[in-house]
Amino acid sequence: ITCCDWSSDVCSSDLAIFRDIDHVMGAVDFIGMVSVIGGEPFLHPDLNAIIEHLLGWENFGVINITTNGIFSVPEEKIMCLKHDRVKISFSVYDQFLTQAQKRTLENNIRLVERCGISYSISHPLWVKPNELKSTEYGVERMTAKKLGCSCKKMGASVRNGKFIACSTIEVLDGLGPYDVSGDIVDITEAENLRERLIENRRRPYYSACQYCMDGEAEEIPAGEQVEEDE
């Protein structure tokens, strides 16, 4: 697996995310990049414990933590992330930020740099997804779509006890208009997980391929960052 996104809706005190980490990492040879995403990872009360648990495994290249950087992070929380396999990626939405948020972002970037942690800064491009509907593609067309799809390298995610091979499957599973449960691997049990993951990745196509529309997606303005009053 080249890249695997890791996110969770459950508190790590339940040990569910640690279970998912151990099951998946124990079943694969190597993952190039583990991307820890949200929502906002730095809002998770146990982010440092999650990163420390991941770092207990050797069979991955780098952990990439994606943040919008618009609220203050204590220096001690940042220092706990200092490791040669940890990188912080700042997603900058400066056209939507208040002056106060911009100052906080700048302070966080300086703090990460001062702590000696690898980081990057990007201005993410958002696109409007194509319509989700059944295309009634045949086997040959779906096989060709998966063969040429970037999901084979960069699309896999782990979320709440599930291994999900691509973003289309994840969207369909979350919204529920079509049943793609057969495309998903249950990782809550470690038994035969390696074999089940291999079988899933080697499928000629997924049922979700028939809902994956052709054509270029429309570029849209990035999401506005909203800060609620306490």
mmCIF file of N, CA, C and O in Angstrom, residues 15-102:
data_model
loop_
_atom_site.group_PDB
_atom_site.id
_atom_site.type_symbol
_atom_site.label_atom_id
_atom_site.label_comp_id
_atom_site.label_asym_id
_atom_site.label_seq_id
_atom_site.Cartn_x
_atom_site.Cartn_y
_atom_site.Cartn_z
ATOM 1 N N LEU A 15 -9.882 2.134 22.680
ATOM 2 C CA LEU A 15 -8.857 1.263 22.095
ATOM 3 C C LEU A 15 -9.208 0.798 20.681
ATOM 4 O O LEU A 15 -8.471 0.014 20.100
ATOM 5 N N ALA A 16 -10.308 1.289 20.105
ATOM 6 C CA ALA A 16 -10.700 0.841 18.767
ATOM 7 C C ALA A 16 -9.676 1.254 17.723
ATOM 8 O O ALA A 16 -9.329 0.466 16.838
ATOM 9 N N ILE A 17 -9.185 2.475 17.798
ATOM 10 C CA ILE A 17 -8.239 2.917 16.772
ATOM 11 C C ILE A 17 -6.900 2.205 16.946
ATOM 12 O O ILE A 17 -6.219 1.891 15.964
ATOM 13 N N PHE A 18 -6.501 1.903 18.195
ATOM 14 C CA PHE A 18 -5.278 1.129 18.401
ATOM 15 C C PHE A 18 -5.439 -0.274 17.838
ATOM 16 O O PHE A 18 -4.506 -0.829 17.251
ATOM 17 N N ARG A 19 -6.609 -0.854 18.026
ATOM 18 C CA ARG A 19 -6.895 -2.174 17.456
ATOM 19 C C ARG A 19 -6.766 -2.136 15.944
ATOM 20 O O ARG A 19 -6.123 -3.011 15.345
ATOM 21 N N ASP A 20 -7.374 -1.106 15.309
ATOM 22 C CA ASP A 20 -7.304 -1.006 13.851
ATOM 23 C C ASP A 20 -5.867 -0.858 13.371
ATOM 24 O O ASP A 20 -5.460 -1.463 12.372
ATOM 25 N N ILE A 21 -5.089 -0.033 14.061
ATOM 26 C CA ILE A 21 -3.681 0.144 13.704
ATOM 27 C C ILE A 21 -2.943 -1.188 13.772
ATOM 28 O O ILE A 21 -2.249 -1.584 12.822
ATOM 29 N N ASP A 22 -3.094 -1.878 14.872
ATOM 30 C CA ASP A 22 -2.355 -3.130 15.063
ATOM 31 C C ASP A 22 -2.776 -4.203 14.065
ATOM 32 O O ASP A 22 -1.934 -4.938 13.537
ATOM 33 N N HIS A 23 -4.069 -4.291 13.797
ATOM 34 C CA HIS A 23 -4.538 -5.311 12.861
ATOM 35 C C HIS A 23 -4.020 -5.056 11.449
ATOM 36 O O HIS A 23 -3.520 -5.973 10.782
ATOM 37 N N VAL A 24 -4.143 -3.812 10.988
ATOM 38 C CA VAL A 24 -3.722 -3.505 9.614
ATOM 39 C C VAL A 24 -2.206 -3.564 9.482
ATOM 40 O O VAL A 24 -1.674 -4.198 8.559
ATOM 41 N N MET A 25 -1.485 -2.918 10.390
ATOM 42 C CA MET A 25 -0.030 -2.908 10.281
ATOM 43 C C MET A 25 0.547 -4.314 10.436
ATOM 44 O O MET A 25 1.584 -4.624 9.847
ATOM 45 N N GLY A 26 -0.129 -5.137 11.201
ATOM 46 C CA GLY A 26 0.333 -6.508 11.356
ATOM 47 C C GLY A 26 0.039 -7.384 10.160
ATOM 48 O O GLY A 26 0.577 -8.491 10.050
ATOM 49 N N ALA A 27 -0.801 -6.880 9.237
ATOM 50 C CA ALA A 27 -1.206 -7.684 8.079
ATOM 51 C C ALA A 27 -0.516 -7.278 6.788
ATOM 52 O O ALA A 27 -0.549 -8.017 5.812
ATOM 53 N N VAL A 28 0.133 -6.103 6.758
ATOM 54 C CA VAL A 28 0.730 -5.614 5.515
ATOM 55 C C VAL A 28 2.251 -5.652 5.603
ATOM 56 O O VAL A 28 2.833 -5.656 6.690
ATOM 57 N N ASP A 29 2.883 -5.676 4.429
ATOM 58 C CA ASP A 29 4.349 -5.628 4.386
ATOM 59 C C ASP A 29 4.861 -4.215 4.651
ATOM 60 O O ASP A 29 5.771 -4.010 5.455
ATOM 61 N N PHE A 30 4.270 -3.232 3.954
ATOM 62 C CA PHE A 30 4.787 -1.865 4.065
ATOM 63 C C PHE A 30 3.750 -0.879 3.539
ATOM 64 O O PHE A 30 3.033 -1.171 2.583
ATOM 65 N N ILE A 31 3.667 0.278 4.194
ATOM 66 C CA ILE A 31 2.851 1.401 3.729
ATOM 67 C C ILE A 31 3.779 2.595 3.573
ATOM 68 O O ILE A 31 4.499 2.955 4.513
ATOM 69 N N GLY A 32 3.768 3.206 2.415
ATOM 70 C CA GLY A 32 4.669 4.328 2.170
ATOM 71 C C GLY A 32 4.377 5.517 3.064
ATOM 72 O O GLY A 32 5.270 6.079 3.701
ATOM 73 N N MET A 33 3.095 5.935 3.132
ATOM 74 C CA MET A 33 2.717 7.077 3.959
ATOM 75 C C MET A 33 1.410 6.790 4.676
ATOM 76 O O MET A 33 0.435 6.376 4.055
ATOM 77 N N VAL A 34 1.404 7.020 5.977
ATOM 78 C CA VAL A 34 0.179 6.962 6.773
ATOM 79 C C VAL A 34 -0.271 8.395 6.985
ATOM 80 O O VAL A 34 0.419 9.189 7.626
ATOM 81 N N SER A 35 -1.415 8.759 6.427
ATOM 82 C CA SER A 35 -1.929 10.118 6.514
ATOM 83 C C SER A 35 -2.987 10.181 7.606
ATOM 84 O O SER A 35 -4.032 9.539 7.515
ATOM 85 N N VAL A 36 -2.712 10.929 8.658
ATOM 86 C CA VAL A 36 -3.655 11.084 9.771
ATOM 87 C C VAL A 36 -4.491 12.332 9.508
ATOM 88 O O VAL A 36 -3.969 13.448 9.468
ATOM 89 N N ILE A 37 -5.803 12.125 9.309
ATOM 90 C CA ILE A 37 -6.669 13.217 8.887
ATOM 91 C C ILE A 37 -7.869 13.332 9.821
ATOM 92 O O ILE A 37 -8.051 12.538 10.737
ATOM 93 N N GLY A 38 -8.703 14.321 9.576
ATOM 94 C CA GLY A 38 -9.920 14.512 10.369
ATOM 95 C C GLY A 38 -11.114 14.658 9.462
ATOM 96 O O GLY A 38 -11.197 13.948 8.462
ATOM 97 N N GLY A 39 -11.902 15.635 9.699
ATOM 98 C CA GLY A 39 -11.814 16.795 10.578
ATOM 99 C C GLY A 39 -10.410 17.322 10.806
ATOM 100 O O GLY A 39 -9.573 17.345 9.921
ATOM 101 N N GLU A 40 -10.203 17.779 12.044
ATOM 102 C CA GLU A 40 -8.958 18.410 12.446
ATOM 103 C C GLU A 40 -8.256 17.525 13.469
ATOM 104 O O GLU A 40 -8.694 17.409 14.618
ATOM 105 N N PRO A 41 -7.145 16.874 13.079
ATOM 106 C CA PRO A 41 -6.464 15.948 13.992
ATOM 107 C C PRO A 41 -6.073 16.561 15.334
ATOM 108 O O PRO A 41 -6.115 15.891 16.363
ATOM 109 N N PHE A 42 -5.682 17.852 15.334
ATOM 110 C CA PHE A 42 -5.214 18.452 16.581
ATOM 111 C C PHE A 42 -6.333 18.726 17.575
ATOM 112 O O PHE A 42 -6.070 19.118 18.719
ATOM 113 N N LEU A 43 -7.573 18.513 17.160
ATOM 114 C CA LEU A 43 -8.684 18.588 18.105
ATOM 115 C C LEU A 43 -8.901 17.270 18.837
ATOM 116 O O LEU A 43 -9.646 17.219 19.821
ATOM 117 N N HIS A 44 -8.265 16.194 18.351
ATOM 118 C CA HIS A 44 -8.424 14.902 18.999
ATOM 119 C C HIS A 44 -7.623 14.894 20.300
ATOM 120 O O HIS A 44 -6.428 15.163 20.296
ATOM 121 N N PRO A 45 -8.262 14.593 21.436
ATOM 122 C CA PRO A 45 -7.553 14.672 22.720
ATOM 123 C C PRO A 45 -6.408 13.678 22.855
ATOM 124 O O PRO A 45 -5.512 13.870 23.677
ATOM 125 N N ASP A 46 -6.434 12.613 22.050
ATOM 126 C CA ASP A 46 -5.417 11.566 22.175
ATOM 127 C C ASP A 46 -4.532 11.466 20.937
ATOM 128 O O ASP A 46 -3.973 10.398 20.660
ATOM 129 N N LEU A 47 -4.383 12.571 20.194
ATOM 130 C CA LEU A 47 -3.570 12.534 18.974
ATOM 131 C C LEU A 47 -2.157 12.042 19.261
ATOM 132 O O LEU A 47 -1.630 11.191 18.545
ATOM 133 N N ASN A 48 -1.530 12.560 20.310
ATOM 134 C CA ASN A 48 -0.148 12.172 20.592
ATOM 135 C C ASN A 48 -0.033 10.683 20.905
ATOM 136 O O ASN A 48 0.923 10.021 20.490
ATOM 137 N N ALA A 49 -1.021 10.151 21.608
ATOM 138 C CA ALA A 49 -1.002 8.716 21.933
ATOM 139 C C ALA A 49 -1.172 7.880 20.671
ATOM 140 O O ALA A 49 -0.549 6.814 20.524
ATOM 141 N N ILE A 50 -2.002 8.355 19.745
ATOM 142 C CA ILE A 50 -2.214 7.644 18.481
ATOM 143 C C ILE A 50 -0.921 7.627 17.662
ATOM 144 O O ILE A 50 -0.522 6.590 17.123
ATOM 145 N N ILE A 51 -0.253 8.787 17.576
ATOM 146 C CA ILE A 51 1.003 8.864 16.820
ATOM 147 C C ILE A 51 2.070 7.989 17.471
ATOM 148 O O ILE A 51 2.805 7.260 16.784
ATOM 149 N N GLU A 52 2.144 8.023 18.792
ATOM 150 C CA GLU A 52 3.114 7.180 19.492
ATOM 151 C C GLU A 52 2.849 5.702 19.214
ATOM 152 O O GLU A 52 3.792 4.921 19.018
ATOM 153 N N HIS A 53 1.581 5.324 19.168
ATOM 154 C CA HIS A 53 1.237 3.926 18.894
ATOM 155 C C HIS A 53 1.641 3.540 17.470
ATOM 156 O O HIS A 53 2.189 2.456 17.251
ATOM 157 N N LEU A 54 1.378 4.422 16.510
ATOM 158 C CA LEU A 54 1.799 4.164 15.130
ATOM 159 C C LEU A 54 3.309 4.004 15.036
ATOM 160 O O LEU A 54 3.816 3.132 14.320
ATOM 161 N N LEU A 55 4.040 4.849 15.757
ATOM 162 C CA LEU A 55 5.500 4.819 15.688
ATOM 163 C C LEU A 55 6.076 3.539 16.287
ATOM 164 O O LEU A 55 7.263 3.244 16.101
ATOM 165 N N GLY A 56 5.255 2.773 16.984
ATOM 166 C CA GLY A 56 5.708 1.482 17.472
ATOM 167 C C GLY A 56 5.874 0.458 16.369
ATOM 168 O O GLY A 56 6.463 -0.609 16.589
ATOM 169 N N TRP A 57 5.355 0.770 15.189
ATOM 170 C CA TRP A 57 5.488 -0.109 14.027
ATOM 171 C C TRP A 57 6.599 0.415 13.121
ATOM 172 O O TRP A 57 6.778 1.625 12.970
ATOM 173 N N GLU A 58 7.307 -0.494 12.482
ATOM 174 C CA GLU A 58 8.433 -0.116 11.623
ATOM 175 C C GLU A 58 8.104 -0.185 10.138
ATOM 176 O O GLU A 58 8.861 0.340 9.317
ATOM 177 N N ASN A 59 6.984 -0.813 9.779
ATOM 178 C CA ASN A 59 6.718 -1.090 8.359
ATOM 179 C C ASN A 59 5.912 -0.001 7.658
ATOM 180 O O ASN A 59 4.940 -0.256 6.971
ATOM 181 N N PHE A 60 6.341 1.246 7.851
ATOM 182 C CA PHE A 60 5.793 2.356 7.078
ATOM 183 C C PHE A 60 6.874 3.413 6.917
ATOM 184 O O PHE A 60 7.874 3.416 7.654
ATOM 185 N N GLY A 61 6.666 4.312 5.951
ATOM 186 C CA GLY A 61 7.672 5.326 5.677
ATOM 187 C C GLY A 61 7.545 6.557 6.545
ATOM 188 O O GLY A 61 8.454 6.914 7.297
ATOM 189 N N VAL A 62 6.391 7.232 6.461
ATOM 190 C CA VAL A 62 6.221 8.502 7.168
ATOM 191 C C VAL A 62 4.769 8.654 7.605
ATOM 192 O O VAL A 62 3.852 8.134 6.961
ATOM 193 N N ILE A 63 4.575 9.350 8.724
ATOM 194 C CA ILE A 63 3.244 9.748 9.174
ATOM 195 C C ILE A 63 3.046 11.201 8.769
ATOM 196 O O ILE A 63 3.861 12.061 9.115
ATOM 197 N N ASN A 64 1.971 11.488 8.045
ATOM 198 C CA ASN A 64 1.665 12.844 7.620
ATOM 199 C C ASN A 64 0.388 13.300 8.333
ATOM 200 O O ASN A 64 -0.676 12.701 8.157
ATOM 201 N N ILE A 65 0.498 14.354 9.150
ATOM 202 C CA ILE A 65 -0.651 14.890 9.884
ATOM 203 C C ILE A 65 -1.116 16.161 9.171
ATOM 204 O O ILE A 65 -0.351 17.126 9.057
ATOM 205 N N THR A 66 -2.354 16.158 8.694
ATOM 206 C CA THR A 66 -2.882 17.303 7.946
ATOM 207 C C THR A 66 -3.703 18.195 8.870
ATOM 208 O O THR A 66 -4.612 17.733 9.556
ATOM 209 N N THR A 67 -3.385 19.490 8.882
ATOM 210 C CA THR A 67 -4.069 20.446 9.750
ATOM 211 C C THR A 67 -4.314 21.759 9.013
ATOM 212 O O THR A 67 -3.560 22.116 8.107
ATOM 213 N N ASN A 68 -5.375 22.481 9.422
ATOM 214 C CA ASN A 68 -5.565 23.828 8.870
ATOM 215 C C ASN A 68 -4.849 24.873 9.714
ATOM 216 O O ASN A 68 -4.731 26.024 9.309
ATOM 217 N N GLY A 69 -4.374 24.486 10.899
ATOM 218 C CA GLY A 69 -3.499 25.333 11.707
ATOM 219 C C GLY A 69 -4.108 26.602 12.254
ATOM 220 O O GLY A 69 -3.369 27.530 12.593
ATOM 221 N N ILE A 70 -5.433 26.676 12.382
ATOM 222 C CA ILE A 70 -6.046 27.957 12.731
ATOM 223 C C ILE A 70 -6.406 28.090 14.208
ATOM 224 O O ILE A 70 -7.093 29.037 14.581
ATOM 225 N N PHE A 71 -5.980 27.148 15.050
ATOM 226 C CA PHE A 71 -6.147 27.361 16.485
ATOM 227 C C PHE A 71 -4.847 26.997 17.183
ATOM 228 O O PHE A 71 -4.056 26.192 16.682
ATOM 229 N N SER A 72 -4.615 27.607 18.313
ATOM 230 C CA SER A 72 -3.330 27.461 19.000
ATOM 231 C C SER A 72 -3.129 26.041 19.510
ATOM 232 O O SER A 72 -4.035 25.457 20.105
ATOM 233 N N VAL A 73 -1.931 25.516 19.270
ATOM 234 C CA VAL A 73 -1.557 24.191 19.752
ATOM 235 C C VAL A 73 -0.429 24.364 20.765
ATOM 236 O O VAL A 73 0.572 25.020 20.466
ATOM 237 N N PRO A 74 -0.564 23.806 21.975
ATOM 238 C CA PRO A 74 0.495 23.962 22.978
ATOM 239 C C PRO A 74 1.824 23.408 22.486
ATOM 240 O O PRO A 74 1.875 22.388 21.804
ATOM 241 N N GLU A 75 2.909 24.080 22.850
ATOM 242 C CA GLU A 75 4.237 23.659 22.399
ATOM 243 C C GLU A 75 4.561 22.243 22.850
ATOM 244 O O GLU A 75 5.167 21.473 22.105
ATOM 245 N N GLU A 76 4.109 21.871 24.061
ATOM 246 C CA GLU A 76 4.424 20.526 24.549
ATOM 247 C C GLU A 76 3.737 19.459 23.700
ATOM 248 O O GLU A 76 4.273 18.355 23.524
ATOM 249 N N LYS A 77 2.578 19.779 23.147
ATOM 250 C CA LYS A 77 1.887 18.818 22.277
ATOM 251 C C LYS A 77 2.629 18.668 20.952
ATOM 252 O O LYS A 77 2.720 17.567 20.402
ATOM 253 N N ILE A 78 3.178 19.773 20.456
ATOM 254 C CA ILE A 78 3.956 19.726 19.215
ATOM 255 C C ILE A 78 5.271 18.982 19.442
ATOM 256 O O ILE A 78 5.679 18.132 18.639
ATOM 257 N N MET A 79 5.946 19.264 20.553
ATOM 258 C CA MET A 79 7.240 18.638 20.823
ATOM 259 C C MET A 79 7.122 17.120 20.918
ATOM 260 O O MET A 79 8.046 16.398 20.548
ATOM 261 N N CYS A 80 5.968 16.642 21.373
ATOM 262 C CA CYS A 80 5.770 15.189 21.480
ATOM 263 C C CYS A 80 5.724 14.521 20.105
ATOM 264 O O CYS A 80 5.850 13.292 20.006
ATOM 265 N N LEU A 81 5.546 15.319 19.065
ATOM 266 C CA LEU A 81 5.456 14.779 17.708
ATOM 267 C C LEU A 81 6.806 14.790 16.995
ATOM 268 O O LEU A 81 6.893 14.352 15.844
ATOM 269 N N LYS A 82 7.839 15.288 17.662
ATOM 270 C CA LYS A 82 9.143 15.386 17.004
ATOM 271 C C LYS A 82 9.717 13.993 16.783
ATOM 272 O O LYS A 82 10.056 13.269 17.722
ATOM 273 N N HIS A 83 9.813 13.617 15.523
ATOM 274 C CA HIS A 83 10.332 12.303 15.143
ATOM 275 C C HIS A 83 10.667 12.373 13.654
ATOM 276 O O HIS A 83 9.999 13.075 12.889
ATOM 277 N N ASP A 84 11.700 11.655 13.255
ATOM 278 C CA ASP A 84 12.124 11.752 11.854
ATOM 279 C C ASP A 84 11.140 11.093 10.894
ATOM 280 O O ASP A 84 11.295 11.205 9.666
ATOM 281 N N ARG A 85 10.117 10.406 11.410
ATOM 282 C CA ARG A 85 9.101 9.819 10.533
ATOM 283 C C ARG A 85 7.763 10.545 10.644
ATOM 284 O O ARG A 85 6.751 10.022 10.181
ATOM 285 N N VAL A 86 7.742 11.728 11.239
ATOM 286 C CA VAL A 86 6.500 12.501 11.375
ATOM 287 C C VAL A 86 6.629 13.814 10.615
ATOM 288 O O VAL A 86 7.629 14.524 10.738
ATOM 289 N N LYS A 87 5.602 14.124 9.832
ATOM 290 C CA LYS A 87 5.545 15.371 9.080
ATOM 291 C C LYS A 87 4.184 16.018 9.310
ATOM 292 O O LYS A 87 3.173 15.330 9.424
ATOM 293 N N ILE A 88 4.163 17.349 9.384
ATOM 294 C CA ILE A 88 2.910 18.088 9.526
ATOM 295 C C ILE A 88 2.654 18.872 8.251
ATOM 296 O O ILE A 88 3.539 19.592 7.773
ATOM 297 N N SER A 89 1.474 18.703 7.680
ATOM 298 C CA SER A 89 1.098 19.408 6.452
ATOM 299 C C SER A 89 0.046 20.461 6.776
ATOM 300 O O SER A 89 -1.046 20.127 7.241
ATOM 301 N N PHE A 90 0.382 21.717 6.536
ATOM 302 C CA PHE A 90 -0.552 22.814 6.765
ATOM 303 C C PHE A 90 -1.350 23.076 5.481
ATOM 304 O O PHE A 90 -0.778 23.399 4.437
ATOM 305 N N SER A 91 -2.663 22.926 5.580
ATOM 306 C CA SER A 91 -3.556 23.281 4.471
ATOM 307 C C SER A 91 -4.033 24.702 4.703
ATOM 308 O O SER A 91 -4.770 24.970 5.662
ATOM 309 N N VAL A 92 -3.619 25.615 3.848
ATOM 310 C CA VAL A 92 -3.862 27.048 4.064
ATOM 311 C C VAL A 92 -5.054 27.510 3.232
ATOM 312 O O VAL A 92 -5.050 27.395 2.003
ATOM 313 N N TYR A 93 -6.044 28.051 3.918
ATOM 314 C CA TYR A 93 -7.229 28.620 3.263
ATOM 315 C C TYR A 93 -7.261 30.119 3.561
ATOM 316 O O TYR A 93 -8.250 30.651 4.067
ATOM 317 N N ASP A 94 -6.146 30.812 3.267
ATOM 318 C CA ASP A 94 -5.964 32.178 3.740
ATOM 319 C C ASP A 94 -7.019 33.158 3.242
ATOM 320 O O ASP A 94 -7.322 34.144 3.911
ATOM 321 N N GLN A 95 -7.631 32.898 2.071
ATOM 322 C CA GLN A 95 -8.624 33.844 1.564
ATOM 323 C C GLN A 95 -9.880 33.856 2.411
ATOM 324 O O GLN A 95 -10.705 34.766 2.327
ATOM 325 N N PHE A 96 -10.058 32.826 3.257
ATOM 326 C CA PHE A 96 -11.250 32.737 4.094
ATOM 327 C C PHE A 96 -10.956 33.046 5.561
ATOM 328 O O PHE A 96 -11.879 33.066 6.374
ATOM 329 N N LEU A 97 -9.691 33.259 5.917
ATOM 330 C CA LEU A 97 -9.325 33.401 7.324
ATOM 331 C C LEU A 97 -9.418 34.837 7.805
ATOM 332 O O LEU A 97 -9.165 35.779 7.055
ATOM 333 N N THR A 98 -9.763 34.982 9.076
ATOM 334 C CA THR A 98 -9.701 36.290 9.717
ATOM 335 C C THR A 98 -8.236 36.629 9.989
ATOM 336 O O THR A 98 -7.357 35.760 9.924
ATOM 337 N N GLN A 99 -7.966 37.881 10.327
ATOM 338 C CA GLN A 99 -6.598 38.276 10.650
ATOM 339 C C GLN A 99 -6.090 37.517 11.869
ATOM 340 O O GLN A 99 -4.921 37.119 11.929
ATOM 341 N N ALA A 100 -6.975 37.290 12.829
ATOM 342 C CA ALA A 100 -6.576 36.541 14.028
ATOM 343 C C ALA A 100 -6.213 35.101 13.669
ATOM 344 O O ALA A 100 -5.232 34.546 14.192
ATOM 345 N N GLN A 101 -6.992 34.486 12.796
ATOM 346 C CA GLN A 101 -6.698 33.114 12.376
ATOM 347 C C GLN A 101 -5.391 33.039 11.595
ATOM 348 O O GLN A 101 -4.619 32.081 11.740
ATOM 349 N N LYS A 102 -5.135 34.041 10.767
ATOM 350 C CA LYS A 102 -3.884 34.076 10.015
ATOM 351 C C LYS A 102 -2.685 34.172 10.958
ATOM 352 O O LYS A 102 -1.662 33.520 10.747
#
